[in-house]
Amino acid sequence: MARFYSDKELRGATVYDRLGLAYGILRGTRVEGGTLLLEVMIRASGRVVDVDSLRRKLGIHEASVEELVAEARRRGIGIPYRRLEGEVEMLKGLVPVSEVWVADYSEELGMGVVLLSTPREARYRGLPGEAGRPRLAPLDMVRGKPVVSVERGLLGLVEGYVIGPGEPGLRAVRGLGEEGYVNWLRFMNTLKRMDRELYEGLAGIYDPLRHTTLPLGELDRVKPMLSREVLDLLEGFIVYRPRKGGFADIPWSKVLALGDAVVVE
């Protein structure tokens, strides 16, 4: 059964469209014409739509940024821009709750998301509203992005790729960062044959006979002592493991869209 949230519980949640493109931030709700509407805001800085000028061009006095841009495109009117010195918050659009595909909040991540069933942001940017299933992207382009399932809600943040039967997948974790340890005893035994002096120095910090494993969080204490060659060697003795906060592995064939968020089945 789907869970329901008050606007206070989801206030500040990022709103994404069905292509995973960030549309704005949920600030609250209002009722108009018997319909519950989501008030979605944007924080704008730098080069932004000149709302006042666009209103004068269109002869429209009460409208959101999205409505003004859509009407200007419909009439073939150029959209004016202006440059801001600081940052302002403005109403981007009013979204009927009927367009909400997923609404979820994660205590572990301390964040909420709203996924829309429509390509609102794509239309706002003048992009096609539909796209085929995405191709695999470099990890640095997907790491840290929210993973939102249309069936299970907010699964976590992308940590990396995983290997499965016949295809790759994504691992979504409830928080980022590596968890695991160094097989310190084996590493040090190998290092002893390569550089006895470095071995003695490291053993004075972490005796491998007393500390057979080393948490990844402790590596920063010894990294300044290691050359690139030794760091490469060390990587081969690191054992990674799933985070205690929980994770979900999603086959790539279940990925529906890859934008500012990853949308999966």
GROMACS .gro file of C-alpha atoms in nm:
model
  265
    1MET     CA    1   0.000   0.000   0.000
    2ALA     CA    2   0.137   0.343  -0.095
    3ARG     CA    3   0.236   0.568   0.193
    4PHE     CA    4   0.102   0.924   0.218
    5TYR     CA    5   0.293   1.228   0.350
    6SER     CA    6   0.190   1.574   0.464
    7ASP     CA    7   0.340   1.870   0.280
    8LYS     CA    8   0.539   1.947   0.598
    9GLU     CA    9   0.695   1.599   0.593
   10LEU     CA   10   0.799   1.639   0.229
   11ARG     CA   11   0.884   2.009   0.236
   12GLY     CA   12   1.224   2.060   0.074
   13ALA     CA   13   1.198   1.739  -0.131
   14THR     CA   14   1.339   1.756  -0.482
   15VAL     CA   15   1.076   1.712  -0.752
   16TYR     CA   16   1.184   1.514  -1.060
   17ASP     CA   17   0.996   1.454  -1.383
   18ARG     CA   18   0.952   1.109  -1.539
   19LEU     CA   19   1.286   1.143  -1.722
   20GLY     CA   20   1.466   1.198  -1.393
   21LEU     CA   21   1.523   1.570  -1.458
   22ALA     CA   22   1.510   1.798  -1.153
   23TYR     CA   23   1.206   2.024  -1.177
   24GLY     CA   24   1.232   2.211  -0.847
   25ILE     CA   25   1.184   2.200  -0.471
   26LEU     CA   26   0.855   2.129  -0.296
   27ARG     CA   27   0.757   2.421  -0.076
   28GLY     CA   28   0.397   2.334   0.010
   29THR     CA   29   0.051   2.277  -0.133
   30ARG     CA   30  -0.260   2.475  -0.210
   31VAL     CA   31  -0.614   2.394  -0.322
   32GLU     CA   32  -0.758   2.559  -0.632
   33GLY     CA   33  -1.073   2.456  -0.817
   34GLY     CA   34  -1.113   2.147  -0.602
   35THR     CA   35  -0.761   2.025  -0.691
   36LEU     CA   36  -0.465   1.982  -0.459
   37LEU     CA   37  -0.161   2.150  -0.617
   38LEU     CA   38   0.207   2.117  -0.530
   39GLU     CA   39   0.390   2.449  -0.504
   40VAL     CA   40   0.727   2.386  -0.668
   41MET     CA   41   0.995   2.651  -0.630
   42ILE     CA   42   1.337   2.708  -0.784
   43ARG     CA   43   1.641   2.886  -0.645
   44ALA     CA   44   1.775   3.094  -0.927
   45SER     CA   45   2.110   3.266  -0.968
   46GLY     CA   46   2.323   3.393  -1.253
   47ARG     CA   47   2.134   3.410  -1.586
   48VAL     CA   48   1.761   3.361  -1.523
   49VAL     CA   49   1.432   3.420  -1.699
   50ASP     CA   50   1.329   3.784  -1.673
   51VAL     CA   51   0.981   3.713  -1.537
   52ASP     CA   52   0.861   4.073  -1.523
   53SER     CA   53   0.967   4.145  -1.880
   54LEU     CA   54   0.810   3.822  -2.003
   55ARG     CA   55   0.483   3.903  -1.830
   56ARG     CA   56   0.471   4.239  -2.005
   57LYS     CA   57   0.545   4.079  -2.343
   58LEU     CA   58   0.269   3.823  -2.295
   59GLY     CA   59   0.021   4.051  -2.120
   60ILE     CA   60  -0.010   3.797  -1.837
   61HIS     CA   61   0.012   3.921  -1.480
   62GLU     CA   62  -0.046   3.609  -1.270
   63ALA     CA   63   0.142   3.299  -1.383
   64SER     CA   64   0.428   3.074  -1.276
   65VAL     CA   65   0.765   3.075  -1.453
   66GLU     CA   66   0.676   2.745  -1.623
   67GLU     CA   67   0.345   2.879  -1.753
   68LEU     CA   68   0.509   3.194  -1.888
   69VAL     CA   69   0.785   3.003  -2.067
   70ALA     CA   70   0.535   2.755  -2.214
   71GLU     CA   71   0.311   3.036  -2.343
   72ALA     CA   72   0.607   3.223  -2.493
   73ARG     CA   73   0.715   2.911  -2.679
   74ARG     CA   74   0.359   2.855  -2.801
   75ARG     CA   75   0.344   3.209  -2.944
   76GLY     CA   76   0.698   3.200  -3.079
   77ILE     CA   77   0.808   3.485  -2.853
   78GLY     CA   78   1.173   3.501  -2.747
   79ILE     CA   79   1.233   3.442  -2.377
   80PRO     CA   80   1.415   3.735  -2.211
   81TYR     CA   81   1.682   3.673  -1.949
   82ARG     CA   82   1.855   3.884  -1.688
   83ARG     CA   83   2.157   3.840  -1.464
   84LEU     CA   84   2.122   3.824  -1.088
   85GLU     CA   85   2.378   3.943  -0.837
   86GLY     CA   86   2.265   3.695  -0.572
   87GLU     CA   87   2.007   3.418  -0.546
   88VAL     CA   88   1.628   3.440  -0.545
   89GLU     CA   89   1.350   3.188  -0.494
   90MET     CA   90   1.054   3.192  -0.728
   91LEU     CA   91   0.747   2.982  -0.800
   92LYS     CA   92   0.824   2.760  -1.095
   93GLY     CA   93   0.495   2.577  -1.126
   94LEU     CA   94   0.181   2.437  -0.966
   95VAL     CA   95   0.160   2.063  -1.015
   96PRO     CA   96  -0.168   1.874  -0.963
   97VAL     CA   97  -0.128   1.582  -0.726
   98SER     CA   98  -0.264   1.358  -1.002
   99GLU     CA   99   0.081   1.387  -1.166
  100VAL     CA  100   0.263   1.245  -0.864
  101TRP     CA  101   0.402   0.903  -0.951
  102VAL     CA  102   0.613   0.852  -0.636
  103ALA     CA  103   0.644   1.041  -0.309
  104ASP     CA  104   0.890   0.909  -0.052
  105TYR     CA  105   1.121   1.010   0.231
  106SER     CA  106   1.428   0.832   0.369
  107GLU     CA  107   1.524   0.878   0.734
  108GLU     CA  108   1.872   0.733   0.669
  109LEU     CA  109   1.944   0.979   0.389
  110GLY     CA  110   1.752   1.266   0.544
  111MET     CA  111   1.592   1.351   0.210
  112GLY     CA  112   1.263   1.325   0.027
  113VAL     CA  113   1.176   1.295  -0.340
  114VAL     CA  114   0.869   1.345  -0.555
  115LEU     CA  115   0.867   1.177  -0.896
  116LEU     CA  116   0.619   1.303  -1.154
  117SER     CA  117   0.452   1.086  -1.416
  118THR     CA  118   0.491   1.364  -1.674
  119PRO     CA  119   0.800   1.506  -1.851
  120ARG     CA  120   0.745   1.856  -1.706
  121GLU     CA  121   1.110   1.957  -1.682
  122ALA     CA  122   1.188   1.818  -2.026
  123ARG     CA  123   0.911   2.033  -2.172
  124TYR     CA  124   1.034   2.334  -1.974
  125ARG     CA  125   1.382   2.292  -2.125
  126GLY     CA  126   1.239   2.240  -2.472
  127LEU     CA  127   1.353   1.876  -2.482
  128PRO     CA  128   1.168   1.571  -2.617
  129GLY     CA  129   0.922   1.439  -2.360
  130GLU     CA  130   1.005   1.076  -2.425
  131ALA     CA  131   1.333   0.888  -2.436
  132GLY     CA  132   1.437   0.529  -2.482
  133ARG     CA  133   1.604   0.328  -2.211
  134PRO     CA  134   1.937   0.494  -2.129
  135ARG     CA  135   2.278   0.356  -2.217
  136LEU     CA  136   2.538   0.278  -1.953
  137ALA     CA  137   2.715   0.597  -1.848
  138PRO     CA  138   3.057   0.656  -1.688
  139LEU     CA  139   3.041   0.608  -1.311
  140ASP     CA  140   3.136   0.969  -1.234
  141MET     CA  141   2.819   1.076  -1.418
  142VAL     CA  142   2.586   0.863  -1.205
  143ARG     CA  143   2.754   0.825  -0.866
  144GLY     CA  144   2.560   0.998  -0.588
  145LYS     CA  145   2.239   1.039  -0.785
  146PRO     CA  146   1.911   0.940  -0.614
  147VAL     CA  147   1.759   0.613  -0.733
  148VAL     CA  148   1.379   0.628  -0.738
  149SER     CA  149   1.172   0.318  -0.805
  150VAL     CA  150   0.817   0.358  -0.931
  151GLU     CA  151   0.729   0.047  -0.728
  152ARG     CA  152   0.945   0.083  -0.412
  153GLY     CA  153   1.016   0.454  -0.375
  154LEU     CA  154   1.352   0.608  -0.286
  155LEU     CA  155   1.605   0.324  -0.283
  156GLY     CA  156   1.918   0.525  -0.205
  157LEU     CA  157   2.205   0.695  -0.383
  158VAL     CA  158   2.413   0.539  -0.659
  159GLU     CA  159   2.736   0.399  -0.517
  160GLY     CA  160   2.858   0.212  -0.823
  161TYR     CA  161   2.803  -0.058  -1.079
  162VAL     CA  162   2.754  -0.425  -0.992
  163ILE     CA  163   2.790  -0.742  -1.195
  164GLY     CA  164   2.501  -0.983  -1.247
  165PRO     CA  165   2.398  -1.271  -1.475
  166GLY     CA  166   2.444  -1.141  -1.827
  167GLU     CA  167   2.418  -0.769  -1.745
  168PRO     CA  168   2.544  -0.490  -1.523
  169GLY     CA  169   2.343  -0.321  -1.254
  170LEU     CA  170   2.345  -0.028  -1.014
  171ARG     CA  171   2.394  -0.044  -0.639
  172ALA     CA  172   2.190   0.211  -0.445
  173VAL     CA  173   2.297   0.267  -0.085
  174ARG     CA  174   2.152   0.460   0.205
  175GLY     CA  175   2.444   0.703   0.208
  176LEU     CA  176   2.771   0.723   0.020
  177GLY     CA  177   3.122   0.618   0.110
  178GLU     CA  178   3.321   0.300   0.101
  179GLU     CA  179   3.283   0.043   0.374
  180GLY     CA  180   3.531  -0.235   0.419
  181TYR     CA  181   3.887  -0.300   0.536
  182VAL     CA  182   4.244  -0.363   0.426
  183ASN     CA  183   4.387  -0.711   0.473
  184TRP     CA  184   4.672  -0.543   0.655
  185LEU     CA  185   4.869  -0.857   0.746
  186ARG     CA  186   4.888  -0.981   0.386
  187PHE     CA  187   4.966  -0.632   0.255
  188MET     CA  188   5.245  -0.582   0.505
  189ASN     CA  189   5.397  -0.925   0.435
  190THR     CA  190   5.413  -0.832   0.066
  191LEU     CA  191   5.550  -0.486   0.140
  192LYS     CA  192   5.825  -0.628   0.364
  193ARG     CA  193   5.983  -0.795   0.060
  194MET     CA  194   5.964  -0.471  -0.142
  195ASP     CA  195   6.063  -0.196   0.103
  196ARG     CA  196   6.181  -0.299   0.447
  197GLU     CA  197   6.222   0.060   0.568
  198LEU     CA  198   5.864   0.154   0.478
  199TYR     CA  199   5.743  -0.170   0.633
  200GLU     CA  200   5.911  -0.083   0.964
  201GLY     CA  201   5.763   0.267   0.958
  202LEU     CA  202   5.408   0.142   0.898
  203ALA     CA  203   5.446  -0.138   1.151
  204GLY     CA  204   5.532   0.126   1.411
  205ILE     CA  205   5.188   0.278   1.352
  206TYR     CA  206   4.986  -0.039   1.293
  207ASP     CA  207   5.160  -0.360   1.394
  208PRO     CA  208   5.028  -0.621   1.147
  209LEU     CA  209   5.055  -0.893   1.410
  210ARG     CA  210   4.816  -0.700   1.636
  211HIS     CA  211   4.605  -0.539   1.362
  212THR     CA  212   4.556  -0.800   1.092
  213THR     CA  213   4.288  -0.582   0.927
  214LEU     CA  214   4.270  -0.205   0.893
  215PRO     CA  215   3.938  -0.014   0.858
  216LEU     CA  216   3.923   0.203   0.546
  217GLY     CA  217   3.858   0.502   0.768
  218GLU     CA  218   4.210   0.468   0.912
  219LEU     CA  219   4.388   0.480   0.577
  220ASP     CA  220   4.426   0.858   0.581
  221ARG     CA  221   4.679   0.822   0.864
  222VAL     CA  222   4.921   0.623   0.649
  223LYS     CA  223   4.846   0.743   0.294
  224PRO     CA  224   5.093   1.038   0.310
  225MET     CA  225   5.373   0.782   0.360
  226LEU     CA  226   5.286   0.582   0.050
  227SER     CA  227   5.404   0.628  -0.306
  228ARG     CA  228   5.170   0.585  -0.602
  229GLU     CA  229   5.320   0.241  -0.662
  230VAL     CA  230   5.249   0.131  -0.304
  231LEU     CA  231   4.896   0.276  -0.314
  232ASP     CA  232   4.828   0.073  -0.627
  233LEU     CA  233   4.957  -0.234  -0.444
  234LEU     CA  234   4.741  -0.156  -0.142
  235GLU     CA  235   4.425  -0.141  -0.357
  236GLY     CA  236   4.462  -0.512  -0.425
  237PHE     CA  237   4.431  -0.589  -0.052
  238ILE     CA  238   4.112  -0.390   0.011
  239VAL     CA  239   3.799  -0.590   0.084
  240TYR     CA  240   3.474  -0.401   0.013
  241ARG     CA  241   3.145  -0.502   0.168
  242PRO     CA  242   2.782  -0.383   0.161
  243ARG     CA  243   2.704  -0.093   0.391
  244LYS     CA  244   2.516  -0.173   0.710
  245GLY     CA  245   2.260   0.094   0.625
  246GLY     CA  246   2.123  -0.128   0.351
  247PHE     CA  247   2.149  -0.134  -0.025
  248ALA     CA  248   1.957  -0.237  -0.333
  249ASP     CA  249   2.097  -0.376  -0.656
  250ILE     CA  250   1.902  -0.293  -0.971
  251PRO     CA  251   1.963  -0.465  -1.307
  252TRP     CA  252   2.036  -0.213  -1.581
  253SER     CA  253   1.743  -0.354  -1.779
  254LYS     CA  254   1.516  -0.212  -1.503
  255VAL     CA  255   1.649   0.144  -1.545
  256LEU     CA  256   1.383   0.361  -1.711
  257ALA     CA  257   1.557   0.699  -1.719
  258LEU     CA  258   1.887   0.859  -1.627
  259GLY     CA  259   1.881   1.230  -1.553
  260ASP     CA  260   1.950   1.421  -1.232
  261ALA     CA  261   1.798   1.114  -1.068
  262VAL     CA  262   1.786   0.752  -1.183
  263VAL     CA  263   1.431   0.625  -1.240
  264VAL     CA  264   1.386   0.248  -1.220
  265GLU     CA  265   1.096   0.004  -1.233
   0.00000   0.00000   0.00000
